[in-house]
Each structure stands twice: as C-alpha cells, then as structure tokens.
C-alpha cells in the first residue's frame, strides 16, 4: 500500500473520469437521443403520408438478400442446423466411411429427437461389419458435426423378399425371413 491508500482506504483505486471522458459520454448520449428523435419523426412523417414504412436509399430489413444468407437465416430461426449438417454428411458418406463401405451401406434417415442415424446395408455381413465399426464412426461424425449430434448408429440388413401367406405355409415358421437381417 502506498501513502495515499493508507490515508483514504475507502477511495477506489480507479481514478474518476476526467473532463474529456465525461464529454465523450455526454456526446454519445446526445447522439443516441437525437437518433431516437429522428426515427420517431420519420415514422410520424410516413404515417401522415398514408403509408407505412417505405423502401429507401438505405438498407433495412425488407431489402432482398442473397440466397445463401436467406437459407442460413431460415436454418437458424427454425433450429434446423443439426439436421442440415447430418444431411450434408449423407451427401459426403463415401468420404467419411470410405469407398468400400459406402458401396454396401447407405445412410437411410436421421432421427433428430433421439440423435440416431439409421444405416441400411445390402448384406448381413456388411451390416455386422458396420455394427463393429459403429463406435469409431460415431466419434468421427461427432468430430465433424459437433459433439453429441449423433449418439448412436442403428444398422439394418437387407429387407429380404416379401413374405407370402397361403396354404403351403408351415405354422410357426418365419419362412424365407429366417436367413435375412
């Protein structure tokens, strides 16, 4: 503690604003008040002319915007960032999982509420392979999309042929579905 702090312990360590600082604060407040009065006067003038807000020389919220900016704004307003990001992953699937796996396994859909990515494979062998790789794939997807975007990957095998019901069906058997999925 220096000599002046010992004499006045209640005095703050920061100096009081000087005349220049006070002048800056007062000028900023006056500018904001003038701007508010100008906006109010402009609105009154437009109301007297019989119209609401009109487009003018300066940019405002009613001006056209670029398509990309409009789409990004819509995604943000609706909270669709995560589904859009997962949709991008579906487009880049071969880059993420590799060409060999992408030839046999295709992302089917994404459940946003449960954060589950459903993948369909063309054979049970590829489905089993993808189930074994699922933890590493979830980590890679979350690294790309943001933590927690995908919690789990559900892997489905091929659907198999349509099941037929008729007189030649043995009771209790699942028919040709025994070897699929």
PDB file of N, CA and C in Angstrom, residues 125-176:
ATOM      1  N   UNK A 125     -23.484 -59.542 -43.797  1.00  0.00           N
ATOM      2  CA  UNK A 125     -22.055 -59.470 -43.490  1.00  0.00           C
ATOM      3  C   UNK A 125     -21.607 -58.006 -43.367  1.00  0.00           C
ATOM      4  N   UNK A 126     -22.036 -57.141 -44.285  1.00  0.00           N
ATOM      5  CA  UNK A 126     -21.674 -55.730 -44.218  1.00  0.00           C
ATOM      6  C   UNK A 126     -22.359 -55.057 -43.034  1.00  0.00           C
ATOM      7  N   UNK A 127     -23.577 -55.492 -42.698  1.00  0.00           N
ATOM      8  CA  UNK A 127     -24.269 -54.936 -41.529  1.00  0.00           C
ATOM      9  C   UNK A 127     -23.496 -55.264 -40.251  1.00  0.00           C
ATOM     10  N   UNK A 128     -23.006 -56.501 -40.150  1.00  0.00           N
ATOM     11  CA  UNK A 128     -22.220 -56.894 -38.979  1.00  0.00           C
ATOM     12  C   UNK A 128     -20.924 -56.101 -38.922  1.00  0.00           C
ATOM     13  N   UNK A 129     -20.282 -55.924 -40.062  1.00  0.00           N
ATOM     14  CA  UNK A 129     -19.045 -55.148 -40.122  1.00  0.00           C
ATOM     15  C   UNK A 129     -19.282 -53.711 -39.665  1.00  0.00           C
ATOM     16  N   UNK A 130     -20.373 -53.109 -40.125  1.00  0.00           N
ATOM     17  CA  UNK A 130     -20.675 -51.732 -39.736  1.00  0.00           C
ATOM     18  C   UNK A 130     -21.039 -51.640 -38.256  1.00  0.00           C
ATOM     19  N   UNK A 131     -21.695 -52.643 -37.712  1.00  0.00           N
ATOM     20  CA  UNK A 131     -22.004 -52.633 -36.270  1.00  0.00           C
ATOM     21  C   UNK A 131     -20.720 -52.631 -35.445  1.00  0.00           C
ATOM     22  N   UNK A 132     -19.701 -53.345 -35.930  1.00  0.00           N
ATOM     23  CA  UNK A 132     -18.420 -53.360 -35.220  1.00  0.00           C
ATOM     24  C   UNK A 132     -17.695 -52.020 -35.335  1.00  0.00           C
ATOM     25  N   UNK A 133     -17.884 -51.331 -36.446  1.00  0.00           N
ATOM     26  CA  UNK A 133     -17.232 -50.040 -36.668  1.00  0.00           C
ATOM     27  C   UNK A 133     -18.041 -48.856 -36.140  1.00  0.00           C
ATOM     28  N   UNK A 134     -19.240 -49.092 -35.646  1.00  0.00           N
ATOM     29  CA  UNK A 134     -20.148 -48.011 -35.245  1.00  0.00           C
ATOM     30  C   UNK A 134     -19.551 -47.046 -34.214  1.00  0.00           C
ATOM     31  N   UNK A 135     -18.877 -47.503 -33.143  1.00  0.00           N
ATOM     32  CA  UNK A 135     -18.333 -46.527 -32.185  1.00  0.00           C
ATOM     33  C   UNK A 135     -17.321 -45.562 -32.807  1.00  0.00           C
ATOM     34  N   UNK A 136     -16.427 -46.089 -33.671  1.00  0.00           N
ATOM     35  CA  UNK A 136     -15.460 -45.207 -34.322  1.00  0.00           C
ATOM     36  C   UNK A 136     -16.163 -44.252 -35.286  1.00  0.00           C
ATOM     37  N   UNK A 137     -17.207 -44.740 -35.959  1.00  0.00           N
ATOM     38  CA  UNK A 137     -17.945 -43.909 -36.896  1.00  0.00           C
ATOM     39  C   UNK A 137     -18.711 -42.798 -36.169  1.00  0.00           C
ATOM     40  N   UNK A 138     -19.296 -43.117 -35.016  1.00  0.00           N
ATOM     41  CA  UNK A 138     -19.990 -42.095 -34.216  1.00  0.00           C
ATOM     42  C   UNK A 138     -19.000 -41.021 -33.782  1.00  0.00           C
ATOM     43  N   UNK A 139     -17.809 -41.435 -33.354  1.00  0.00           N
ATOM     44  CA  UNK A 139     -16.791 -40.461 -32.938  1.00  0.00           C
ATOM     45  C   UNK A 139     -16.386 -39.573 -34.109  1.00  0.00           C
ATOM     46  N   UNK A 140     -16.217 -40.155 -35.291  1.00  0.00           N
ATOM     47  CA  UNK A 140     -15.828 -39.384 -36.472  1.00  0.00           C
ATOM     48  C   UNK A 140     -16.929 -38.404 -36.876  1.00  0.00           C
ATOM     49  N   UNK A 141     -18.192 -38.849 -36.814  1.00  0.00           N
ATOM     50  CA  UNK A 141     -19.305 -37.975 -37.172  1.00  0.00           C
ATOM     51  C   UNK A 141     -19.430 -36.813 -36.185  1.00  0.00           C
ATOM     52  N   UNK A 142     -19.286 -37.102 -34.900  1.00  0.00           N
ATOM     53  CA  UNK A 142     -19.388 -36.037 -33.892  1.00  0.00           C
ATOM     54  C   UNK A 142     -18.226 -35.061 -33.996  1.00  0.00           C
ATOM     55  N   UNK A 143     -17.074 -35.556 -34.414  1.00  0.00           N
ATOM     56  CA  UNK A 143     -15.932 -34.671 -34.626  1.00  0.00           C
ATOM     57  C   UNK A 143     -16.224 -33.706 -35.768  1.00  0.00           C
ATOM     58  N   UNK A 144     -16.908 -34.214 -36.794  1.00  0.00           N
ATOM     59  CA  UNK A 144     -17.223 -33.402 -37.964  1.00  0.00           C
ATOM     60  C   UNK A 144     -18.417 -32.475 -37.719  1.00  0.00           C
ATOM     61  N   UNK A 145     -19.441 -32.962 -37.007  1.00  0.00           N
ATOM     62  CA  UNK A 145     -20.696 -32.220 -36.845  1.00  0.00           C
ATOM     63  C   UNK A 145     -20.812 -31.443 -35.545  1.00  0.00           C
ATOM     64  N   UNK A 146     -20.035 -31.807 -34.556  1.00  0.00           N
ATOM     65  CA  UNK A 146     -20.187 -31.209 -33.237  1.00  0.00           C
ATOM     66  C   UNK A 146     -20.557 -32.281 -32.237  1.00  0.00           C
ATOM     67  N   UNK A 147     -20.074 -32.132 -31.036  1.00  0.00           N
ATOM     68  CA  UNK A 147     -20.240 -33.159 -30.012  1.00  0.00           C
ATOM     69  C   UNK A 147     -21.715 -33.421 -29.702  1.00  0.00           C
ATOM     70  N   UNK A 148     -22.093 -34.685 -29.699  1.00  0.00           N
ATOM     71  CA  UNK A 148     -23.443 -35.092 -29.325  1.00  0.00           C
ATOM     72  C   UNK A 148     -24.462 -35.048 -30.438  1.00  0.00           C
ATOM     73  N   UNK A 149     -24.060 -34.748 -31.665  1.00  0.00           N
ATOM     74  CA  UNK A 149     -25.025 -34.686 -32.765  1.00  0.00           C
ATOM     75  C   UNK A 149     -25.559 -36.075 -33.088  1.00  0.00           C
ATOM     76  N   UNK A 150     -24.680 -37.068 -33.088  1.00  0.00           N
ATOM     77  CA  UNK A 150     -25.087 -38.454 -33.325  1.00  0.00           C
ATOM     78  C   UNK A 150     -24.707 -39.252 -32.091  1.00  0.00           C
ATOM     79  N   UNK A 151     -25.699 -39.848 -31.441  1.00  0.00           N
ATOM     80  CA  UNK A 151     -25.438 -40.657 -30.255  1.00  0.00           C
ATOM     81  C   UNK A 151     -25.254 -42.130 -30.590  1.00  0.00           C
ATOM     82  N   UNK A 152     -25.965 -42.572 -31.630  1.00  0.00           N
ATOM     83  CA  UNK A 152     -25.950 -43.995 -31.925  1.00  0.00           C
ATOM     84  C   UNK A 152     -26.211 -44.198 -33.412  1.00  0.00           C
ATOM     85  N   UNK A 153     -25.696 -45.308 -33.938  1.00  0.00           N
ATOM     86  CA  UNK A 153     -25.973 -45.692 -35.314  1.00  0.00           C
ATOM     87  C   UNK A 153     -26.728 -47.016 -35.261  1.00  0.00           C
ATOM     88  N   UNK A 154     -27.926 -47.022 -35.848  1.00  0.00           N
ATOM     89  CA  UNK A 154     -28.691 -48.261 -35.973  1.00  0.00           C
ATOM     90  C   UNK A 154     -28.418 -48.820 -37.360  1.00  0.00           C
ATOM     91  N   UNK A 155     -28.043 -50.085 -37.405  1.00  0.00           N
ATOM     92  CA  UNK A 155     -27.680 -50.709 -38.664  1.00  0.00           C
ATOM     93  C   UNK A 155     -28.722 -51.770 -38.990  1.00  0.00           C
ATOM     94  N   UNK A 156     -29.274 -51.685 -40.188  1.00  0.00           N
ATOM     95  CA  UNK A 156     -30.234 -52.674 -40.658  1.00  0.00           C
ATOM     96  C   UNK A 156     -29.653 -53.409 -41.850  1.00  0.00           C
ATOM     97  N   UNK A 157     -29.935 -54.696 -41.906  1.00  0.00           N
ATOM     98  CA  UNK A 157     -29.510 -55.511 -43.036  1.00  0.00           C
ATOM     99  C   UNK A 157     -30.530 -55.403 -44.159  1.00  0.00           C
ATOM    100  N   UNK A 158     -30.412 -56.290 -45.137  1.00  0.00           N
ATOM    101  CA  UNK A 158     -31.351 -56.254 -46.264  1.00  0.00           C
ATOM    102  C   UNK A 158     -32.752 -56.632 -45.819  1.00  0.00           C
ATOM    103  N   UNK A 159     -33.729 -56.157 -46.558  1.00  0.00           N
ATOM    104  CA  UNK A 159     -35.121 -56.398 -46.197  1.00  0.00           C
ATOM    105  C   UNK A 159     -35.587 -57.809 -46.502  1.00  0.00           C
ATOM    106  N   UNK A 160     -35.043 -58.460 -47.519  1.00  0.00           N
ATOM    107  CA  UNK A 160     -35.476 -59.801 -47.891  1.00  0.00           C
ATOM    108  C   UNK A 160     -36.725 -59.753 -48.754  1.00  0.00           C
ATOM    109  N   UNK A 161     -37.107 -60.892 -49.299  1.00  0.00           N
ATOM    110  CA  UNK A 161     -38.285 -60.924 -50.166  1.00  0.00           C
ATOM    111  C   UNK A 161     -39.571 -60.759 -49.361  1.00  0.00           C
ATOM    112  N   UNK A 162     -40.638 -60.424 -50.051  1.00  0.00           N
ATOM    113  CA  UNK A 162     -41.935 -60.251 -49.395  1.00  0.00           C
ATOM    114  C   UNK A 162     -42.415 -61.586 -48.852  1.00  0.00           C
ATOM    115  N   UNK A 163     -43.002 -61.571 -47.697  1.00  0.00           N
ATOM    116  CA  UNK A 163     -43.500 -62.800 -47.089  1.00  0.00           C
ATOM    117  C   UNK A 163     -44.879 -63.102 -47.646  1.00  0.00           C
ATOM    118  N   UNK A 164     -45.042 -64.340 -48.017  1.00  0.00           N
ATOM    119  CA  UNK A 164     -46.330 -64.745 -48.584  1.00  0.00           C
ATOM    120  C   UNK A 164     -47.077 -65.603 -47.587  1.00  0.00           C
ATOM    121  N   UNK A 165     -48.325 -65.340 -47.493  1.00  0.00           N
ATOM    122  CA  UNK A 165     -49.179 -66.126 -46.613  1.00  0.00           C
ATOM    123  C   UNK A 165     -50.100 -66.948 -47.493  1.00  0.00           C
ATOM    124  N   UNK A 166     -50.229 -68.223 -47.197  1.00  0.00           N
ATOM    125  CA  UNK A 166     -51.093 -69.061 -48.021  1.00  0.00           C
ATOM    126  C   UNK A 166     -51.179 -70.468 -47.470  1.00  0.00           C
ATOM    127  N   UNK A 167     -51.757 -71.363 -48.240  1.00  0.00           N
ATOM    128  CA  UNK A 167     -51.995 -72.719 -47.752  1.00  0.00           C
ATOM    129  C   UNK A 167     -50.724 -73.541 -47.580  1.00  0.00           C
ATOM    130  N   UNK A 168     -49.626 -73.225 -48.222  1.00  0.00           N
ATOM    131  CA  UNK A 168     -48.414 -74.031 -48.127  1.00  0.00           C
ATOM    132  C   UNK A 168     -47.470 -73.548 -47.032  1.00  0.00           C
ATOM    133  N   UNK A 169     -47.914 -72.631 -46.235  1.00  0.00           N
ATOM    134  CA  UNK A 169     -47.068 -72.061 -45.181  1.00  0.00           C
ATOM    135  C   UNK A 169     -47.125 -72.952 -43.951  1.00  0.00           C
ATOM    136  N   UNK A 170     -45.945 -73.305 -43.397  1.00  0.00           N
ATOM    137  CA  UNK A 170     -45.884 -74.130 -42.192  1.00  0.00           C
ATOM    138  C   UNK A 170     -46.161 -73.254 -40.976  1.00  0.00           C
ATOM    139  N   UNK A 171     -47.032 -73.692 -40.062  1.00  0.00           N
ATOM    140  CA  UNK A 171     -47.332 -72.887 -38.867  1.00  0.00           C
ATOM    141  C   UNK A 171     -46.084 -72.706 -38.000  1.00  0.00           C
ATOM    142  N   UNK A 172     -45.865 -71.483 -37.564  1.00  0.00           N
ATOM    143  CA  UNK A 172     -44.755 -71.195 -36.648  1.00  0.00           C
ATOM    144  C   UNK A 172     -43.445 -70.856 -37.338  1.00  0.00           C
ATOM    145  N   UNK A 173     -43.325 -71.057 -38.639  1.00  0.00           N
ATOM    146  CA  UNK A 173     -42.067 -70.728 -39.301  1.00  0.00           C
ATOM    147  C   UNK A 173     -42.111 -69.273 -39.764  1.00  0.00           C
ATOM    148  N   UNK A 174     -40.930 -68.709 -39.920  1.00  0.00           N
ATOM    149  CA  UNK A 174     -40.876 -67.345 -40.441  1.00  0.00           C
ATOM    150  C   UNK A 174     -40.583 -67.361 -41.931  1.00  0.00           C
ATOM    151  N   UNK A 175     -40.471 -68.536 -42.521  1.00  0.00           N
ATOM    152  CA  UNK A 175     -40.300 -68.656 -43.968  1.00  0.00           C
ATOM    153  C   UNK A 175     -38.947 -68.172 -44.414  1.00  0.00           C
ATOM    154  N   UNK A 176     -38.890 -67.544 -45.574  1.00  0.00           N
ATOM    155  CA  UNK A 176     -37.603 -67.107 -46.110  1.00  0.00           C
ATOM    156  C   UNK A 176     -36.961 -66.011 -45.273  1.00  0.00           C
TER     157      UNK A 176
END
